[in-house]
mmCIF file of C-alpha atoms in Angstrom:
data_model
loop_
_atom_site.group_PDB
_atom_site.id
_atom_site.type_symbol
_atom_site.label_atom_id
_atom_site.label_comp_id
_atom_site.label_asym_id
_atom_site.label_seq_id
_atom_site.Cartn_x
_atom_site.Cartn_y
_atom_site.Cartn_z
ATOM 1 C CA UNK N 581 54.235 42.264 -37.664
ATOM 2 C CA UNK N 582 51.787 39.645 -36.491
ATOM 3 C CA UNK N 583 48.997 40.887 -38.745
ATOM 4 C CA UNK N 584 50.913 40.120 -41.965
ATOM 5 C CA UNK N 585 48.747 37.845 -44.035
ATOM 6 C CA UNK N 586 45.673 38.630 -41.996
ATOM 7 C CA UNK N 587 43.118 40.661 -43.908
ATOM 8 C CA UNK N 588 41.222 42.079 -40.997
ATOM 9 C CA UNK N 589 38.202 44.328 -41.282
ATOM 10 C CA UNK N 590 39.168 47.823 -40.208
ATOM 11 C CA UNK N 591 37.377 50.575 -38.362
ATOM 12 C CA UNK N 592 38.809 54.089 -38.420
ATOM 13 C CA UNK N 593 37.528 56.709 -36.022
ATOM 14 C CA UNK N 594 38.520 60.175 -34.887
ATOM 15 C CA UNK N 595 39.896 60.707 -31.426
ATOM 16 C CA UNK N 596 37.068 61.502 -29.057
ATOM 17 C CA UNK N 597 34.413 59.682 -31.063
ATOM 18 C CA UNK N 598 32.642 56.602 -29.770
ATOM 19 C CA UNK N 599 33.529 53.266 -31.374
ATOM 20 C CA UNK N 600 31.370 50.208 -31.797
ATOM 21 C CA UNK N 601 32.876 46.863 -32.689
ATOM 22 C CA UNK N 602 30.543 44.011 -33.516
ATOM 23 C CA UNK N 603 30.878 40.268 -33.382
ATOM 24 C CA UNK N 604 28.657 37.370 -34.362
ATOM 25 C CA UNK N 605 29.079 34.103 -32.522
ATOM 26 C CA UNK N 606 27.884 30.644 -33.337
ATOM 27 C CA UNK N 607 27.507 28.554 -30.196
ATOM 28 C CA UNK N 608 24.327 29.145 -28.231
ATOM 29 C CA UNK N 609 25.794 27.053 -25.395
ATOM 30 C CA UNK N 610 28.618 29.489 -24.669
ATOM 31 C CA UNK N 611 28.892 30.258 -20.983
ATOM 32 C CA UNK N 612 30.474 33.660 -21.231
ATOM 33 C CA UNK N 613 31.927 36.084 -23.739
ATOM 34 C CA UNK N 614 35.044 38.191 -23.629
ATOM 35 C CA UNK N 615 36.545 41.042 -25.547
ATOM 36 C CA UNK N 616 40.300 41.094 -25.960
ATOM 37 C CA UNK N 617 42.554 43.797 -27.303
ATOM 38 C CA UNK N 618 45.816 42.950 -29.024
ATOM 39 C CA UNK N 619 48.567 45.423 -29.752
ATOM 40 C CA UNK N 620 51.392 44.691 -32.124
ATOM 41 C CA UNK N 621 53.919 42.249 -30.686
ATOM 42 C CA UNK N 622 51.833 41.478 -27.611
ATOM 43 C CA UNK N 623 49.379 38.814 -26.588
ATOM 44 C CA UNK N 624 45.636 39.381 -26.253
ATOM 45 C CA UNK N 625 44.759 41.598 -23.307
ATOM 46 C CA UNK N 626 41.459 41.213 -21.464
ATOM 47 C CA UNK N 627 39.087 44.163 -21.731
ATOM 48 C CA UNK N 628 35.740 43.027 -20.386
ATOM 49 C CA UNK N 629 33.599 39.924 -20.152
ATOM 50 C CA UNK N 630 29.911 39.158 -19.821
ATOM 51 C CA UNK N 631 28.137 36.045 -18.595
ATOM 52 C CA UNK N 632 25.568 34.432 -20.849
ATOM 53 C CA UNK N 633 22.735 35.314 -18.449
ATOM 54 C CA UNK N 634 23.391 39.029 -18.826
ATOM 55 C CA UNK N 635 22.712 41.410 -21.704
ATOM 56 C CA UNK N 636 24.836 44.393 -20.747
ATOM 57 C CA UNK N 637 27.911 45.111 -18.728
ATOM 58 C CA UNK N 638 29.842 48.326 -18.298
ATOM 59 C CA UNK N 639 33.449 48.973 -17.495
ATOM 60 C CA UNK N 640 35.630 52.023 -17.632
ATOM 61 C CA UNK N 641 34.844 53.648 -21.007
ATOM 62 C CA UNK N 642 33.657 50.297 -22.365
ATOM 63 C CA UNK N 643 30.274 48.625 -22.578
ATOM 64 C CA UNK N 644 29.555 45.142 -23.834
ATOM 65 C CA UNK N 645 26.123 44.222 -25.135
ATOM 66 C CA UNK N 646 24.955 40.660 -25.661
ATOM 67 C CA UNK N 647 21.984 39.728 -27.820
ATOM 68 C CA UNK N 648 21.472 36.011 -27.524
ATOM 69 C CA UNK N 649 18.468 36.015 -29.839
ATOM 70 C CA UNK N 650 20.613 36.894 -32.838
ATOM 71 C CA UNK N 651 23.920 35.675 -31.361
ATOM 72 C CA UNK N 652 25.497 39.095 -31.473
ATOM 73 C CA UNK N 653 28.033 40.747 -29.220
ATOM 74 C CA UNK N 654 29.231 44.329 -29.367
ATOM 75 C CA UNK N 655 31.881 46.428 -27.687
ATOM 76 C CA UNK N 656 31.331 50.121 -27.305
ATOM 77 C CA UNK N 657 34.302 52.331 -26.493
ATOM 78 C CA UNK N 658 33.486 55.832 -25.329
ATOM 79 C CA UNK N 659 35.700 58.802 -26.175
ATOM 80 C CA UNK N 660 38.134 56.708 -28.196
ATOM 81 C CA UNK N 661 41.793 57.561 -27.697
ATOM 82 C CA UNK N 662 44.859 56.903 -29.865
ATOM 83 C CA UNK N 663 45.951 54.308 -27.300
ATOM 84 C CA UNK N 664 42.850 52.306 -28.153
ATOM 85 C CA UNK N 665 44.267 51.556 -31.596
ATOM 86 C CA UNK N 666 44.678 47.779 -31.730
ATOM 87 C CA UNK N 667 43.064 44.608 -33.020
ATOM 88 C CA UNK N 668 39.970 43.625 -31.058
ATOM 89 C CA UNK N 669 38.774 40.049 -30.709
ATOM 90 C CA UNK N 670 35.596 38.665 -29.302
ATOM 91 C CA UNK N 671 35.724 35.179 -27.813
ATOM 92 C CA UNK N 672 33.203 32.680 -26.534
ATOM 93 C CA UNK N 673 34.023 30.865 -23.340
ATOM 94 C CA UNK N 674 32.980 27.231 -23.170
ATOM 95 C CA UNK N 675 32.993 25.309 -19.913
ATOM 96 C CA UNK N 676 32.534 21.606 -20.574
ATOM 97 C CA UNK N 677 33.007 19.203 -17.728
ATOM 98 C CA UNK N 678 36.364 20.060 -16.270
ATOM 99 C CA UNK N 679 37.651 21.742 -19.389
ATOM 100 C CA UNK N 680 37.529 25.291 -20.599
ATOM 101 C CA UNK N 681 38.325 26.818 -23.956
ATOM 102 C CA UNK N 682 37.972 30.135 -25.720
ATOM 103 C CA UNK N 683 36.688 30.286 -29.284
ATOM 104 C CA UNK N 684 37.930 33.450 -30.931
ATOM 105 C CA UNK N 685 36.378 35.524 -33.686
ATOM 106 C CA UNK N 686 38.338 36.895 -36.620
ATOM 107 C CA UNK N 687 39.162 40.259 -35.090
ATOM 108 C CA UNK N 688 38.770 43.842 -36.151
ATOM 109 C CA UNK N 689 41.489 46.454 -36.417
ATOM 110 C CA UNK N 690 40.611 49.762 -34.809
ATOM 111 C CA UNK N 691 42.568 52.818 -35.898
ATOM 112 C CA UNK N 692 42.105 56.039 -33.966
ATOM 113 C CA UNK N 693 43.134 59.181 -35.804
ATOM 114 C CA UNK N 694 44.342 62.083 -33.655
ATOM 115 C CA UNK S 490 53.577 40.402 -10.316
ATOM 116 C CA UNK S 491 55.129 38.932 -13.463
ATOM 117 C CA UNK S 492 52.766 38.024 -16.259
ATOM 118 C CA UNK S 493 52.777 34.964 -18.467
ATOM 119 C CA UNK S 494 56.112 34.595 -20.201
ATOM 120 C CA UNK S 495 56.963 32.617 -23.299
ATOM 121 C CA UNK S 496 60.262 31.540 -24.777
ATOM 122 C CA UNK S 497 61.528 32.004 -27.397
ATOM 123 C CA UNK S 498 59.823 35.049 -28.817
ATOM 124 C CA UNK S 499 60.736 33.961 -32.324
ATOM 125 C CA UNK S 500 61.879 30.676 -33.803
ATOM 126 C CA UNK S 501 62.858 29.959 -37.384
ATOM 127 C CA UNK S 502 63.409 26.318 -38.261
ATOM 128 C CA UNK S 503 63.464 24.125 -41.322
ATOM 129 C CA UNK S 504 60.788 21.637 -42.209
ATOM 130 C CA UNK S 505 61.435 18.354 -40.463
ATOM 131 C CA UNK S 506 63.226 19.861 -37.494
ATOM 132 C CA UNK S 507 62.011 19.860 -33.926
ATOM 133 C CA UNK S 508 61.081 22.914 -31.890
ATOM 134 C CA UNK S 509 60.121 23.225 -28.252
ATOM 135 C CA UNK S 510 58.206 26.216 -26.993
ATOM 136 C CA UNK S 511 58.049 27.090 -23.323
ATOM 137 C CA UNK S 512 55.429 28.860 -21.258
ATOM 138 C CA UNK S 513 55.730 30.064 -17.690
ATOM 139 C CA UNK S 514 52.291 30.887 -16.290
ATOM 140 C CA UNK S 515 51.549 33.377 -13.566
ATOM 141 C CA UNK S 516 52.644 31.885 -10.268
ATOM 142 C CA UNK S 517 49.812 30.008 -8.573
ATOM 143 C CA UNK S 518 47.686 29.639 -11.689
ATOM 144 C CA UNK S 519 46.580 26.026 -11.952
ATOM 145 C CA UNK S 520 45.024 26.442 -15.396
ATOM 146 C CA UNK S 521 47.289 26.721 -18.412
ATOM 147 C CA UNK S 522 46.150 26.945 -22.020
ATOM 148 C CA UNK S 523 47.849 26.808 -25.394
ATOM 149 C CA UNK S 524 46.418 28.565 -28.452
ATOM 150 C CA UNK S 525 47.802 29.333 -31.878
ATOM 151 C CA UNK S 526 47.071 31.548 -34.825
ATOM 152 C CA UNK S 527 48.262 30.347 -38.185
ATOM 153 C CA UNK S 528 48.430 32.711 -41.131
ATOM 154 C CA UNK S 529 45.112 34.284 -41.997
ATOM 155 C CA UNK S 530 43.151 32.333 -39.423
ATOM 156 C CA UNK S 531 41.585 32.978 -36.053
ATOM 157 C CA UNK S 532 43.283 32.203 -32.764
ATOM 158 C CA UNK S 533 42.515 28.540 -32.110
ATOM 159 C CA UNK S 534 42.479 26.564 -28.880
ATOM 160 C CA UNK S 535 44.987 23.732 -28.618
ATOM 161 C CA UNK S 536 44.732 22.376 -25.098
ATOM 162 C CA UNK S 537 44.024 23.015 -21.437
ATOM 163 C CA UNK S 538 46.027 21.842 -18.415
ATOM 164 C CA UNK S 539 44.808 21.800 -14.859
ATOM 165 C CA UNK S 540 47.980 21.548 -12.838
ATOM 166 C CA UNK S 541 49.920 18.753 -14.556
ATOM 167 C CA UNK S 542 46.881 17.015 -16.063
ATOM 168 C CA UNK S 543 45.661 17.497 -19.611
ATOM 169 C CA UNK S 544 42.028 18.441 -19.171
ATOM 170 C CA UNK S 545 41.230 18.938 -22.835
ATOM 171 C CA UNK S 546 43.526 18.409 -25.798
ATOM 172 C CA UNK S 547 40.815 18.384 -28.434
ATOM 173 C CA UNK S 548 42.434 21.252 -30.317
ATOM 174 C CA UNK S 549 45.801 19.592 -30.878
ATOM 175 C CA UNK S 550 46.118 19.299 -34.669
ATOM 176 C CA UNK S 551 47.913 15.954 -34.854
ATOM 177 C CA UNK S 552 50.399 13.693 -33.127
ATOM 178 C CA UNK S 553 53.355 15.818 -34.176
ATOM 179 C CA UNK S 554 52.411 18.112 -31.291
ATOM 180 C CA UNK S 555 53.175 17.149 -27.704
ATOM 181 C CA UNK S 556 52.437 19.319 -24.699
ATOM 182 C CA UNK S 557 53.683 18.667 -21.194
ATOM 183 C CA UNK S 558 53.422 20.335 -17.839
ATOM 184 C CA UNK S 559 55.513 18.270 -15.492
ATOM 185 C CA UNK S 560 55.146 19.385 -11.886
ATOM 186 C CA UNK S 561 52.243 21.629 -12.761
ATOM 187 C CA UNK S 562 54.366 24.734 -13.248
ATOM 188 C CA UNK S 563 55.769 25.647 -16.651
ATOM 189 C CA UNK S 564 54.645 23.931 -19.829
ATOM 190 C CA UNK S 565 56.360 22.967 -23.055
ATOM 191 C CA UNK S 566 54.888 22.440 -26.500
ATOM 192 C CA UNK S 567 57.018 20.363 -28.824
ATOM 193 C CA UNK S 568 56.488 20.106 -32.549
ATOM 194 C CA UNK S 569 58.262 17.149 -34.128
ATOM 195 C CA UNK S 570 58.760 17.079 -37.053
ATOM 196 C CA UNK S 571 57.683 20.598 -37.958
ATOM 197 C CA UNK S 572 55.790 21.191 -41.194
ATOM 198 C CA UNK S 573 55.297 24.384 -43.176
ATOM 199 C CA UNK S 574 51.681 24.719 -42.048
ATOM 200 C CA UNK S 575 52.781 24.876 -38.420
ATOM 201 C CA UNK S 576 54.041 28.414 -38.940
ATOM 202 C CA UNK S 577 52.162 30.935 -36.853
ATOM 203 C CA UNK S 578 52.033 32.505 -33.430
ATOM 204 C CA UNK S 579 51.651 30.228 -30.409
ATOM 205 C CA UNK S 580 50.081 31.780 -27.336
ATOM 206 C CA UNK S 581 49.996 30.518 -23.819
ATOM 207 C CA UNK S 582 47.513 31.723 -21.220
ATOM 208 C CA UNK S 583 46.888 30.997 -17.564
ATOM 209 C CA UNK S 584 44.106 31.534 -15.064
ATOM 210 C CA UNK S 585 43.613 30.769 -11.376
ATOM 211 C CA UNK S 586 40.265 29.030 -11.848
ATOM 212 C CA UNK S 587 37.978 27.947 -14.685
ATOM 213 C CA UNK S 588 35.737 30.774 -15.836
ATOM 214 C CA UNK S 589 38.179 33.435 -14.717
ATOM 215 C CA UNK S 590 40.086 35.792 -16.972
ATOM 216 C CA UNK S 591 42.773 34.088 -19.005
ATOM 217 C CA UNK S 592 46.011 36.044 -18.995
ATOM 218 C CA UNK S 593 47.906 35.696 -22.237
ATOM 219 C CA UNK S 594 51.614 35.698 -22.855
ATOM 220 C CA UNK S 595 53.220 37.633 -25.714
ATOM 221 C CA UNK S 596 53.355 34.572 -27.937
ATOM 222 C CA UNK S 597 56.084 32.715 -29.816
ATOM 223 C CA UNK S 598 56.268 33.368 -33.543
ATOM 224 C CA UNK S 599 57.220 30.125 -35.251
ATOM 225 C CA UNK S 600 58.383 30.139 -38.855
ATOM 226 C CA UNK S 601 58.941 26.830 -40.606
ATOM 227 C CA UNK S 602 60.892 27.124 -43.861
#
């Protein structure tokens, strides 16, 4: 699979528990931040984003927290389900002039045990 | 609505050969991006098209890589000649406007032997 050769940190949780995935970023000039989920054999799938002028945003079962003081981003998943098992990436969005790029973190593998 | 598609899904070539990857963005999306993840590394930005224009190609590793988007629709990424370190997964993404969600394709796994 795609993760061969990648030694990702792993988080294992029980179905129904809450999960927290953390990410440190480096660029204080980032305009927004995104969490992506990637399942085996698929491309990254958008979960939720947050603008740099916000510190919290909630979606369906997910909450993203942004702490710009310590350059830290977290994703909280409520009532984790087996279908949430995937690799999760945080990314910084940089808008510079007319260009745009995402800078991805290393990723964390979430395993949900039934 | 069809998502971002990429072709081929897998490609195995020998060092020194040429490979061309194709990306079809979501219809109507002016912004098209290429990223790649080589073994053990993070997903890295390669370049950004707005319609047919290269807006930012700062992530292209060297001049063996050439990306085009003639007509502002699909895009190709050619690697010539391929080297061993080019092996990895190449992702394409598209979005309607800057700052909007980027929709990713499934990726092309490139293996250079």
